[in-house]
Short mmCIF file of C-alpha atoms in Angstrom, two decimals:
data_model
loop_
_atom_site.label_atom_id
_atom_site.label_comp_id
_atom_site.label_asym_id
_atom_site.label_seq_id
_atom_site.Cartn_x
_atom_site.Cartn_y
_atom_site.Cartn_z
CA MET A 73 -52.88 -14.13 2.51
CA SER A 74 -51.43 -16.81 4.73
CA GLN A 75 -52.22 -17.12 8.39
CA GLY A 76 -48.77 -16.25 9.40
CA ILE A 77 -48.96 -12.96 7.71
CA GLN A 78 -52.01 -12.09 9.12
CA LYS A 79 -50.72 -12.42 12.63
CA VAL A 80 -47.69 -10.03 12.06
CA MET A 81 -49.64 -7.13 9.85
CA PRO A 82 -52.23 -4.97 11.23
CA ALA A 83 -55.14 -4.79 8.81
CA ILE A 84 -57.19 -1.88 7.74
CA LEU A 85 -60.75 -3.10 7.51
CA GLY A 86 -62.63 -0.32 5.66
CA ASN A 87 -64.89 2.43 7.09
CA ASN A 88 -62.56 3.78 9.63
CA ILE A 89 -62.58 0.41 11.65
CA PHE A 90 -58.77 -0.96 12.35
CA VAL A 91 -57.88 -4.48 13.51
CA SER A 92 -54.71 -4.74 15.35
CA SER A 93 -52.58 -7.66 14.84
CA PRO A 94 -52.89 -10.40 17.55
CA LYS A 95 -50.88 -10.22 20.67
CA SER A 96 -49.14 -13.04 22.94
CA GLU A 97 -51.87 -12.30 25.60
CA ASP A 98 -54.68 -13.28 23.22
CA VAL A 99 -53.82 -16.87 23.60
CA LYS A 100 -54.36 -16.38 27.40
CA THR A 101 -57.39 -14.37 26.75
CA LYS A 102 -58.97 -17.26 24.69
CA LYS A 103 -57.81 -19.74 27.50
CA ASN A 104 -59.70 -17.59 29.74
CA TYR A 105 -63.04 -17.39 28.48
CA LYS A 106 -62.95 -20.96 27.20
CA ASN A 107 -62.51 -22.04 30.92
CA ALA A 108 -64.83 -19.49 32.21
CA LYS A 109 -67.51 -21.43 34.06
CA ASN A 110 -69.08 -19.10 36.27
CA PRO A 111 -70.74 -16.25 34.18
CA GLU A 112 -70.43 -13.34 36.93
CA ASN A 113 -66.74 -14.32 36.98
CA TYR A 114 -66.36 -13.95 33.17
CA PHE A 115 -68.20 -10.41 32.99
CA LYS A 116 -65.90 -9.12 35.80
CA TYR A 117 -62.99 -10.43 33.51
CA ALA A 118 -64.41 -9.13 30.33
CA SER A 119 -64.81 -5.76 32.15
CA ALA A 120 -60.87 -5.74 33.35
CA ILE A 121 -59.76 -6.70 30.16
CA SER A 122 -61.73 -3.74 28.51
CA ASN A 123 -60.68 -1.43 31.07
CA THR A 124 -56.97 -2.38 30.93
CA LYS A 125 -57.03 -2.29 27.12
CA ARG A 126 -59.12 0.56 26.65
CA ALA A 127 -56.26 2.58 24.75
CA MET A 128 -56.44 -0.51 22.25
CA LEU A 129 -60.36 -0.06 21.36
CA ASN A 130 -59.92 1.54 17.89
CA PHE A 131 -63.39 1.41 16.42
CA LYS A 132 -63.86 4.67 15.00
CA GLY A 133 -67.76 4.63 14.25
CA TYR A 134 -69.98 6.75 11.82
CA TYR A 135 -68.08 9.84 10.41
CA GLY A 136 -70.69 10.66 7.60
CA ASP A 137 -73.39 13.58 7.56
CA TRP A 138 -75.42 14.01 10.89
CA GLN A 139 -78.50 14.88 8.84
CA PRO A 140 -78.27 12.20 6.15
CA ALA A 141 -81.98 11.98 5.56
CA LYS A 142 -82.10 15.63 4.49
CA LYS A 143 -79.01 15.15 2.47
CA LEU A 144 -80.67 12.14 0.76
CA PHE A 145 -83.52 14.05 0.14
CA TRP A 146 -81.66 16.92 -1.50
CA ASN A 147 -79.57 14.68 -3.62
CA LEU A 148 -82.72 12.78 -5.18
CA THR A 149 -84.66 16.09 -5.72
CA GLY A 150 -82.37 18.98 -5.61
CA ARG A 151 -84.39 20.92 -3.25
CA ASN A 152 -84.94 21.14 0.63
CA ASP A 153 -88.82 21.68 0.89
CA ILE A 154 -90.86 18.51 1.18
CA TYR A 155 -94.38 18.56 -0.01
CA GLU A 156 -97.20 17.06 1.29
CA ASP A 157 -98.41 13.99 -0.21
CA ASN A 158 -101.95 13.80 -1.58
CA TRP A 159 -101.65 10.21 -2.30
CA THR A 160 -100.64 9.20 1.30
CA HIS A 161 -103.82 11.31 2.45
CA GLU A 162 -105.85 9.02 0.13
CA HIS A 163 -104.59 5.79 1.53
CA ILE A 164 -104.23 6.61 5.24
CA TYR A 165 -105.12 3.91 7.75
CA ARG A 166 -105.76 5.83 11.10
CA VAL A 167 -106.11 4.27 14.46
CA GLY A 168 -106.27 7.42 16.86
CA ASN A 169 -102.94 9.48 16.39
CA LYS A 170 -101.33 6.38 15.00
CA LYS A 171 -101.25 6.05 10.95
CA TRP A 172 -99.88 4.05 8.24
CA VAL A 173 -100.58 3.87 4.62
CA ASN A 174 -102.96 1.34 3.19
CA ALA A 175 -101.69 0.14 -0.25
CA ALA A 176 -100.91 -2.84 -2.10
CA PRO A 177 -97.05 -3.60 -2.18
CA ASN A 178 -96.40 -3.78 -5.83
CA GLU A 179 -98.09 -0.09 -5.86
CA LEU A 180 -96.08 1.12 -3.07
CA LEU A 181 -92.60 -0.40 -4.75
CA LYS A 182 -93.33 1.71 -8.20
CA ARG A 183 -93.45 4.77 -6.08
CA THR A 184 -90.19 6.96 -6.34
CA PRO A 185 -87.96 7.10 -3.32
CA GLU A 186 -88.81 11.01 -3.21
CA GLN A 187 -92.38 10.07 -3.02
CA ALA A 188 -91.60 7.58 -0.34
CA ILE A 189 -89.86 9.85 2.03
CA GLN A 190 -92.86 12.83 1.37
CA SER A 191 -95.22 9.82 2.60
CA ILE A 192 -93.21 9.10 5.48
CA CYS A 193 -93.05 12.80 6.40
CA THR A 194 -96.54 13.38 5.71
CA ILE A 195 -97.68 10.66 8.01
CA THR A 196 -95.36 11.73 10.83
CA LYS A 197 -95.82 15.68 10.24
CA PRO A 198 -97.38 17.65 13.62
CA ASN A 199 -100.82 18.95 12.99
CA ASP A 200 -101.18 22.25 11.21
CA GLN A 201 -97.46 22.11 10.16
CA TYR A 202 -95.86 21.27 6.87
CA PRO A 203 -94.01 17.98 6.38
CA GLY A 204 -90.22 18.15 6.85
CA ILE A 205 -87.28 16.17 7.99
CA PRO A 206 -86.16 16.95 11.77
CA PRO A 207 -83.01 18.22 12.28
CA TYR A 208 -82.33 15.31 14.55
CA ILE A 209 -84.42 11.86 14.79
CA PRO A 210 -83.78 9.79 17.56
CA SER A 211 -84.63 6.21 17.91
CA PRO A 212 -88.33 5.54 19.50
CA ASN A 213 -87.91 5.57 23.23
CA TYR A 214 -89.19 2.33 24.78
CA GLY A 215 -86.63 2.31 27.35
CA ASP A 216 -83.53 0.25 27.67
CA LYS A 217 -85.38 -3.19 27.87
CA TRP A 218 -87.59 -2.51 24.73
CA GLY A 219 -86.18 -5.66 22.91
CA ARG A 220 -87.84 -8.27 25.58
CA HIS A 221 -91.15 -7.30 24.49
CA ALA A 222 -90.89 -6.55 20.74
CA ASN A 223 -92.26 -7.51 17.43
CA TYR A 224 -89.38 -8.32 15.17
CA ILE A 225 -90.60 -8.09 11.56
CA GLU A 226 -87.57 -9.60 9.03
CA ILE A 227 -87.36 -7.90 5.54
CA ASN A 228 -85.10 -9.08 2.70
CA PRO A 229 -83.92 -6.04 1.07
CA ARG A 230 -82.75 -8.16 -2.17
CA LEU A 231 -86.57 -9.07 -2.29
CA VAL A 232 -87.79 -5.46 -2.86
CA ALA A 233 -84.79 -3.97 -4.69
CA LYS A 234 -84.30 -2.96 -8.25
CA TYR A 235 -83.42 -5.57 -10.75
CA GLU A 236 -81.78 -4.11 -13.89
CA ASN A 237 -79.64 -6.33 -16.49
CA GLY A 238 -78.42 -8.82 -13.66
CA ARG A 239 -77.87 -6.16 -11.37
CA ILE A 240 -79.76 -5.91 -7.81
CA SER A 241 -79.28 -2.60 -6.12
CA GLU A 242 -81.49 -0.14 -4.21
CA GLY A 243 -82.62 -2.54 -1.73
CA LEU A 244 -82.87 0.29 1.00
CA PHE A 245 -85.36 2.14 -1.17
CA GLY A 246 -87.57 -0.70 -1.66
CA VAL A 247 -87.90 -1.38 2.15
CA MET A 248 -88.11 2.60 2.49
CA LYS A 249 -91.07 2.50 0.18
CA LEU A 250 -92.75 -0.39 1.97
CA LEU A 251 -92.41 1.20 5.57
CA PRO A 252 -95.30 3.38 5.49
CA ALA A 253 -97.62 0.52 4.93
CA ILE A 254 -96.37 -1.80 7.87
CA PRO A 255 -98.23 -0.94 11.11
CA THR A 256 -96.15 1.50 13.14
CA SER A 257 -95.33 0.38 16.82
CA PRO A 258 -98.05 0.31 19.58
CA GLN A 259 -98.01 2.34 22.27
CA SER A 260 -96.68 -0.28 24.83
CA PHE A 261 -94.19 -1.97 22.60
CA ALA A 262 -92.09 -1.48 19.33
CA ASN A 263 -92.12 -3.17 16.07
CA CYS A 264 -88.84 -3.69 14.62
CA ILE A 265 -87.89 -4.01 11.48
CA VAL A 266 -84.94 -6.54 10.69
CA LEU A 267 -82.94 -6.37 7.44
CA SER A 268 -81.88 -9.73 6.53
CA GLN A 269 -78.72 -8.23 4.78
CA LEU A 270 -76.32 -5.36 5.61
CA TYR A 271 -73.20 -6.55 4.54
CA PRO A 272 -72.11 -8.23 1.35
CA THR A 273 -72.30 -11.79 0.15
CA ILE A 274 -69.21 -13.65 -0.41
CA TYR A 275 -69.72 -14.13 -4.10
CA GLY A 276 -71.53 -12.42 -6.56
CA ASP A 277 -73.01 -9.72 -4.20
CA GLY A 278 -75.24 -6.76 -6.22
CA THR A 279 -76.10 -9.40 -8.89
CA THR A 280 -78.67 -12.21 -9.79
CA HIS A 281 -76.06 -14.65 -9.03
CA ASP A 282 -74.74 -14.07 -5.60
CA ASN A 283 -74.69 -17.01 -3.17
CA GLY A 284 -77.39 -16.08 -0.55
CA LEU A 285 -78.03 -14.45 2.64
CA TYR A 286 -76.86 -16.61 4.95
CA CYS A 287 -73.23 -15.56 4.53
CA ALA A 288 -71.31 -12.22 4.73
CA ASN A 289 -68.05 -10.89 3.79
CA LEU A 290 -67.27 -8.47 6.82
CA HIS A 291 -65.59 -5.20 6.41
CA GLU A 292 -66.08 -4.68 2.46
CA GLY A 293 -68.39 -1.98 3.12
CA ILE A 294 -72.24 -2.26 2.67
CA SER A 295 -73.89 -4.79 0.42
CA ASN A 296 -74.58 -3.38 -3.38
CA ASN A 297 -77.95 -5.07 -3.07
CA LEU A 298 -78.82 -2.16 -0.73
CA THR A 299 -77.47 0.99 -2.07
CA SER A 300 -78.08 3.20 -5.05
CA PRO A 301 -75.49 3.51 -7.78
CA GLY A 302 -77.23 6.81 -8.61
CA LEU A 303 -75.87 8.47 -5.24
CA TYR A 304 -72.14 7.05 -5.94
CA GLY A 305 -70.10 10.32 -5.28
CA LYS A 306 -72.89 12.03 -3.60
CA MET A 307 -73.70 10.06 -0.48
CA GLY A 308 -71.50 7.14 1.12
CA ALA A 309 -72.86 3.76 1.65
CA ASP A 310 -73.02 4.47 5.45
CA GLU A 311 -74.66 7.72 4.73
CA GLN A 312 -77.59 5.80 2.77
CA VAL A 313 -77.87 3.45 5.52
CA LYS A 314 -78.17 5.81 8.36
CA ALA A 315 -80.71 7.67 6.55
CA PHE A 316 -82.64 4.82 5.98
CA ASN A 317 -82.61 4.03 9.83
CA ASP A 318 -83.65 7.88 10.80
CA LEU A 319 -86.66 7.43 8.26
CA ALA A 320 -87.46 4.06 9.93
CA HIS A 321 -87.41 5.97 13.29
CA LEU A 322 -89.39 8.94 12.30
CA LEU A 323 -92.30 6.38 11.40
CA GLY A 324 -91.82 4.72 14.99
CA PHE A 325 -89.91 1.45 14.42
CA LYS A 326 -86.81 0.04 15.83
CA THR A 327 -84.22 -1.61 13.20
CA GLY A 328 -82.12 -4.27 13.03
CA ILE A 329 -79.88 -6.39 11.05
CA ARG A 330 -79.59 -10.15 10.65
CA MET A 331 -75.72 -11.67 11.31
CA PRO A 332 -74.51 -15.13 10.73
CA LEU A 333 -72.39 -16.74 13.62
CA SER A 334 -71.04 -19.70 11.47
CA ALA A 335 -67.63 -19.16 10.78
CA GLY A 336 -67.86 -20.99 7.68
CA GLN A 337 -70.37 -18.52 6.46
CA LEU A 338 -68.21 -15.70 7.28
CA ARG A 339 -65.38 -13.76 5.65
CA VAL A 340 -63.20 -10.74 6.72
CA HIS A 341 -61.84 -9.06 3.51
CA GLY A 342 -62.57 -12.27 1.50
CA ASN A 343 -60.41 -14.18 3.75
CA GLN A 344 -61.85 -17.52 5.60
CA PHE A 345 -63.14 -16.52 8.96
CA ASN A 346 -62.24 -18.32 12.41
CA TRP A 347 -63.25 -17.47 15.62
CA TYR A 348 -59.52 -17.10 16.91
CA ASP A 349 -58.16 -14.52 14.49
CA HIS A 350 -61.17 -12.66 13.60
CA GLU A 351 -63.18 -12.26 16.80
CA LYS A 352 -62.39 -8.35 17.09
CA ALA A 353 -63.36 -7.88 13.25
CA TYR A 354 -66.74 -9.52 14.05
CA ILE A 355 -67.13 -7.19 17.50
CA ASP A 356 -66.34 -4.25 14.97
CA ALA A 357 -68.58 -5.14 12.38
CA CYS A 358 -71.46 -5.45 14.93
CA ALA A 359 -70.61 -2.50 16.49
CA TRP A 360 -70.56 -0.38 13.06
CA ALA A 361 -73.99 -1.67 12.38
CA ILE A 362 -75.10 -0.10 15.66
CA GLU A 363 -73.35 3.05 14.90
CA LEU A 364 -75.31 3.36 11.57
CA GLY A 365 -78.32 3.64 13.53
CA PHE A 366 -79.35 0.14 13.87
CA ASP A 367 -81.00 -0.86 17.04
CA CYS A 368 -80.97 -4.38 17.13
CA ILE A 369 -78.79 -7.46 15.84
CA TYR A 370 -80.40 -10.84 15.11
CA PHE A 371 -78.01 -13.69 15.44
CA ASP A 372 -78.41 -16.71 12.98
CA SER A 373 -77.84 -20.02 14.64
CA GLY A 374 -77.95 -18.25 18.13
CA LYS A 375 -79.46 -21.41 19.92
CA HIS A 376 -76.54 -23.54 18.82
CA ILE A 377 -74.07 -21.77 20.88
CA ILE A 378 -75.22 -23.76 23.48
CA ASP A 379 -77.03 -26.46 22.07
CA GLY A 380 -75.70 -28.28 18.91
CA ASN A 381 -79.11 -30.38 18.39
CA GLY A 382 -79.90 -29.69 14.49
CA TYR A 383 -77.06 -27.35 13.71
CA CYS A 384 -77.32 -26.55 9.97
CA GLY A 385 -74.38 -24.10 9.68
CA VAL A 386 -70.99 -24.27 8.40
CA GLY A 387 -68.01 -24.24 10.78
CA GLU A 388 -67.43 -23.39 14.32
CA LEU A 389 -69.65 -21.19 16.37
CA PRO A 390 -68.47 -19.13 19.49
CA ASN A 391 -69.00 -20.49 22.94
CA LYS A 392 -70.93 -19.60 25.51
CA ALA A 393 -68.17 -17.14 27.08
CA GLN A 394 -66.93 -15.85 24.01
CA MET A 395 -70.38 -14.93 23.14
CA ALA A 396 -70.78 -13.30 26.36
CA TYR A 397 -67.46 -11.35 25.54
CA ILE A 398 -68.76 -10.42 22.18
CA LEU A 399 -72.04 -8.92 23.23
CA TYR A 400 -70.47 -6.86 26.07
CA GLU A 401 -68.00 -5.52 23.75
CA ILE A 402 -70.62 -4.26 21.50
CA ARG A 403 -72.54 -2.36 24.11
CA GLN A 404 -69.03 -0.89 25.23
CA LYS A 405 -67.84 0.17 22.00
CA THR A 406 -71.28 1.54 21.09
CA GLY A 407 -71.96 3.10 24.38
CA ARG A 408 -75.38 1.97 24.22
CA SER A 409 -77.21 -0.01 26.66
CA ASP A 410 -80.52 -0.25 24.80
CA ILE A 411 -79.47 -2.70 21.95
CA ALA A 412 -81.68 -5.70 21.75
CA PHE A 413 -79.61 -8.94 20.86
CA VAL A 414 -82.16 -11.52 19.43
CA GLY A 415 -80.99 -15.53 19.20
CA GLU A 416 -82.38 -17.62 16.67
CA LYS A 417 -84.54 -20.15 18.33
CA CYS A 418 -82.85 -19.33 21.77
CA ASN A 419 -85.25 -20.85 24.40
CA ASP A 420 -86.13 -19.75 28.07
CA ASN A 421 -82.97 -21.37 29.27
CA ASN A 422 -81.35 -18.77 31.47
CA GLU A 423 -77.87 -19.11 29.85
CA TYR A 424 -78.96 -17.01 27.15
CA LYS A 425 -79.81 -14.33 29.31
CA GLU A 426 -76.11 -14.83 31.16
CA MET A 427 -74.77 -14.28 27.71
CA GLY A 428 -76.49 -11.03 27.10
CA PHE A 429 -79.17 -11.78 24.73
CA THR A 430 -82.50 -9.90 24.77
CA ALA A 431 -84.85 -12.27 23.27
CA GLY A 432 -85.02 -15.94 21.57
CA THR A 433 -87.46 -16.99 18.89
CA ASP A 434 -89.57 -19.82 18.12
CA TRP A 435 -90.57 -20.55 21.45
CA GLY A 436 -93.94 -21.46 22.70
CA LYS A 437 -97.04 -22.83 20.44
CA ALA A 438 -98.01 -19.99 18.55
CA ASP A 439 -101.14 -21.55 16.61
CA ASP A 440 -102.32 -21.98 20.65
CA ILE A 441 -102.82 -18.39 22.36
CA ASN A 442 -103.10 -20.35 25.76
CA SER A 443 -99.88 -21.88 25.46
CA VAL A 444 -98.29 -18.56 24.61
CA LYS A 445 -100.15 -17.03 27.70
CA TRP A 446 -98.63 -19.90 29.72
CA GLU A 447 -95.32 -18.91 28.67
CA SER A 448 -95.76 -15.27 29.39
CA ARG A 449 -96.74 -16.17 32.84
CA LYS A 450 -93.77 -18.36 33.29
CA GLN A 451 -91.19 -15.77 32.00
CA LYS A 452 -92.77 -12.63 33.55
CA TRP A 453 -89.92 -12.78 36.38
CA ASN A 454 -87.36 -12.04 33.97
CA ASP A 455 -87.35 -8.22 32.60
CA GLU A 456 -84.37 -8.78 30.90
CA TYR A 457 -84.48 -11.77 28.30
CA ALA A 458 -87.62 -13.84 27.41
CA ALA A 459 -88.19 -16.31 24.41
CA GLY A 460 -91.24 -15.60 22.44
CA PRO A 461 -93.18 -17.37 19.61
CA GLU A 462 -93.20 -16.56 15.74
CA VAL A 463 -95.53 -16.17 12.92
CA SER A 464 -93.03 -17.47 10.51
CA ASN A 465 -89.17 -17.43 10.06
CA ASP A 466 -86.77 -17.48 7.23
CA ASN A 467 -87.14 -21.40 6.61
CA ASP A 468 -90.96 -20.89 5.26
CA TYR A 469 -91.66 -22.34 2.50
CA GLY A 470 -95.13 -20.84 2.04
CA GLY A 471 -97.32 -23.76 3.07
CA MET A 472 -99.13 -22.09 5.83
CA PHE A 473 -102.87 -21.38 5.19
CA TYR A 474 -103.78 -17.49 5.54
CA GLU A 475 -106.03 -18.39 8.62
CA GLN A 476 -103.06 -19.92 10.48
CA ARG A 477 -100.83 -17.17 9.99
CA LEU A 478 -103.84 -14.66 11.15
CA ASN A 479 -104.12 -17.06 14.24
CA ARG A 480 -100.20 -16.99 14.98
CA LEU A 481 -100.28 -13.16 14.71
CA ASN A 482 -103.32 -13.00 16.94
CA SER A 483 -101.64 -15.24 19.80
CA ILE A 484 -98.12 -13.28 19.51
CA LEU A 485 -100.07 -10.01 20.02
CA TRP A 486 -102.49 -11.12 22.55
CA GLY A 487 -100.90 -13.91 24.47
CA TYR A 488 -100.50 -12.34 27.92
CA ASP A 489 -102.72 -11.38 30.81
CA TYR A 490 -100.97 -7.83 31.27
CA VAL A 491 -99.23 -6.26 28.47
CA GLY A 492 -96.17 -5.78 30.74
CA GLN A 493 -95.81 -9.70 30.28
CA LYS A 494 -95.94 -9.67 26.78
CA LEU A 495 -93.24 -12.08 25.00
CA PRO A 496 -90.94 -11.03 22.18
CA SER A 497 -92.20 -12.17 18.61
CA PHE A 498 -90.90 -12.49 15.26
CA MET A 499 -92.34 -12.60 11.72
CA GLN A 500 -91.57 -12.07 8.19
CA ILE A 501 -92.73 -9.56 5.71
CA ASN A 502 -94.88 -12.10 4.03
CA ASP A 503 -96.93 -12.46 7.15
CA ILE A 504 -98.11 -8.88 6.49
CA PHE A 505 -97.92 -9.10 2.41
CA PRO A 506 -98.52 -12.43 1.29
CA LEU A 507 -95.53 -13.42 -1.71
CA SER A 508 -96.37 -14.60 -4.99
CA PRO A 509 -97.48 -18.42 -5.05
CA TYR A 510 -94.49 -19.15 -7.02
CA ILE A 511 -91.64 -18.16 -4.43
CA ASN A 512 -91.31 -18.50 -0.75
CA THR A 513 -88.91 -16.92 1.89
CA HIS A 514 -86.39 -19.37 2.38
CA GLU A 515 -85.49 -19.65 -1.51
CA THR A 516 -85.47 -15.97 -1.65
CA MET A 517 -83.15 -15.96 1.19
CA GLU A 518 -80.94 -18.31 -0.50
CA HIS A 519 -80.91 -17.68 -4.18
CA PRO A 520 -82.07 -14.03 -5.87
CA HIS A 521 -82.86 -16.08 -9.23
CA GLN A 522 -85.57 -17.79 -7.26
CA MET A 523 -87.30 -14.27 -7.11
CA SER A 524 -87.51 -14.05 -10.97
CA ALA A 525 -89.58 -17.38 -11.39
CA GLY A 526 -86.80 -18.88 -13.81
CA GLY A 527 -85.75 -15.62 -14.84
CA ALA A 528 -89.20 -14.04 -16.28
CA TRP A 529 -88.94 -10.90 -14.03
CA THR A 530 -85.64 -9.68 -15.11
CA GLU A 531 -86.46 -6.06 -14.95
CA CYS A 532 -87.52 -3.90 -11.70
CA GLU A 533 -91.29 -3.27 -12.46
CA ARG A 534 -91.85 -6.86 -13.66
CA HIS A 535 -90.01 -7.92 -10.63
CA TRP A 536 -92.23 -6.03 -8.25
CA ASP A 537 -95.32 -7.15 -9.86
CA GLY A 538 -94.06 -10.71 -9.38
CA VAL A 539 -92.69 -10.97 -5.92
CA PHE A 540 -96.03 -10.20 -3.68
CA SER A 541 -99.50 -11.57 -4.51
CA THR A 542 -101.77 -9.37 -6.21
CA ALA A 543 -104.81 -11.26 -5.56
CA ASP A 544 -108.03 -10.20 -3.98
CA HIS A 545 -107.64 -12.78 -0.88
CA ALA A 546 -104.01 -11.43 -0.36
CA ARG A 547 -105.16 -8.14 -0.33
CA ASN A 548 -107.97 -8.94 2.27
CA TYR A 549 -105.25 -10.96 4.54
CA THR A 550 -103.70 -7.81 4.90
CA GLN A 551 -106.56 -5.86 5.80
CA ASP A 552 -107.37 -8.68 8.64
CA VAL A 553 -103.37 -8.21 9.54
CA TYR A 554 -104.16 -4.30 9.92
CA HIS A 555 -107.08 -5.22 11.92
CA ILE A 556 -105.38 -7.19 14.55
CA PHE A 557 -102.56 -4.52 14.88
CA GLU A 558 -105.14 -1.73 15.03
CA HIS A 559 -106.39 -3.26 18.35
CA VAL A 560 -103.13 -3.39 19.84
CA MET A 561 -102.13 0.00 19.18
CA TYR A 562 -103.20 1.56 22.69
CA VAL A 563 -103.29 -1.71 25.13
#
């Protein structure tokens, strides 16, 4: 569709989200925030625009079942009753009242979704009661500013999905199966599970030939990598996502998604994205994710909004004032003041706070706990935004020794004088469960066929055996990770 046609035709952007055709005043709007120099004045301007155009805010939100986890279990099993899971009791890792499962990831992935849900309910049930799914599952309450101190743990759903005849599906089930074995949130700060994908890739989504997770086709529903074909006609993709979030919340986790910011890595209905025509479509896509139960959005290339040094993305990024408007609008549309907005490699520059970010990543030397403590003291004045260290990120090629990962994990969990000064941190699932020596995080983010080691693991069970390391030293490493987390559960 030509750009001229786009400007005169309203577009229906799927899942009850509508984007109106641009008006002439939009030109003035763009000009105003490009010229905005004072952040306070800009926020006043953004607020005024929002109030005067309130009737135009036409984001529809989530309209699925309000007990999606119960609906999911019914569709999987044909029953409402949840049985106590003896396997879970045999593998329990207990720290006071905090509990998780101690099991190898390939063993977890071979369990059924039904067993995974029963495991979650067995872990979280009140004492002397039968397990069950509560009628209402709120996100764990760590206050509105929880994201300033959280541990963000990114998981690639495609990594743990079902592989069958060149198709990839059920990534949400794969992550759900792993959740019981990830240390739950400590008493003083949250562990947040960040999915590296929610929306479809641009080409080949749901197949082993897709073009990687550094791009997204917005308003084309949920990625086929995540959903279950067996639930088509029984549960909507949005309900499956909401059910996943409810079960993660039940375990005590916050949840989030990764979103690209580079215009060249985005599409809207398959059309090339640009920040002039598609700003509202981008805001609506972010708001819909929050409506589906996510608590956090991690923005790929966030640093480069104000610092173009080392930018590797494709295409234009929003400018500072535009990003401030985007984050403001997401909060306005969802009515949530507790959303965490995380910027990739955003440092301690106060401009990130002015834009509305909550946390930045890869700041401070995680190999040196004293450096992390220094950063926590330096940033303790700011209770709304902080930049913190990481164990590893999506560019990890697997060259780090286990000892270095453990040292970094120790630094990010203990790098403060008082727990109220804790910095946010970032890590990958391979910092808990080491990957196979034949694959690494960055390549699996880019190409799903890398996860099949040249095509050897084409079916799901062989794939699950090959993704994570099954060596004794890998299991010993995970036990060391558990011990480090164990000691921060009640700080």
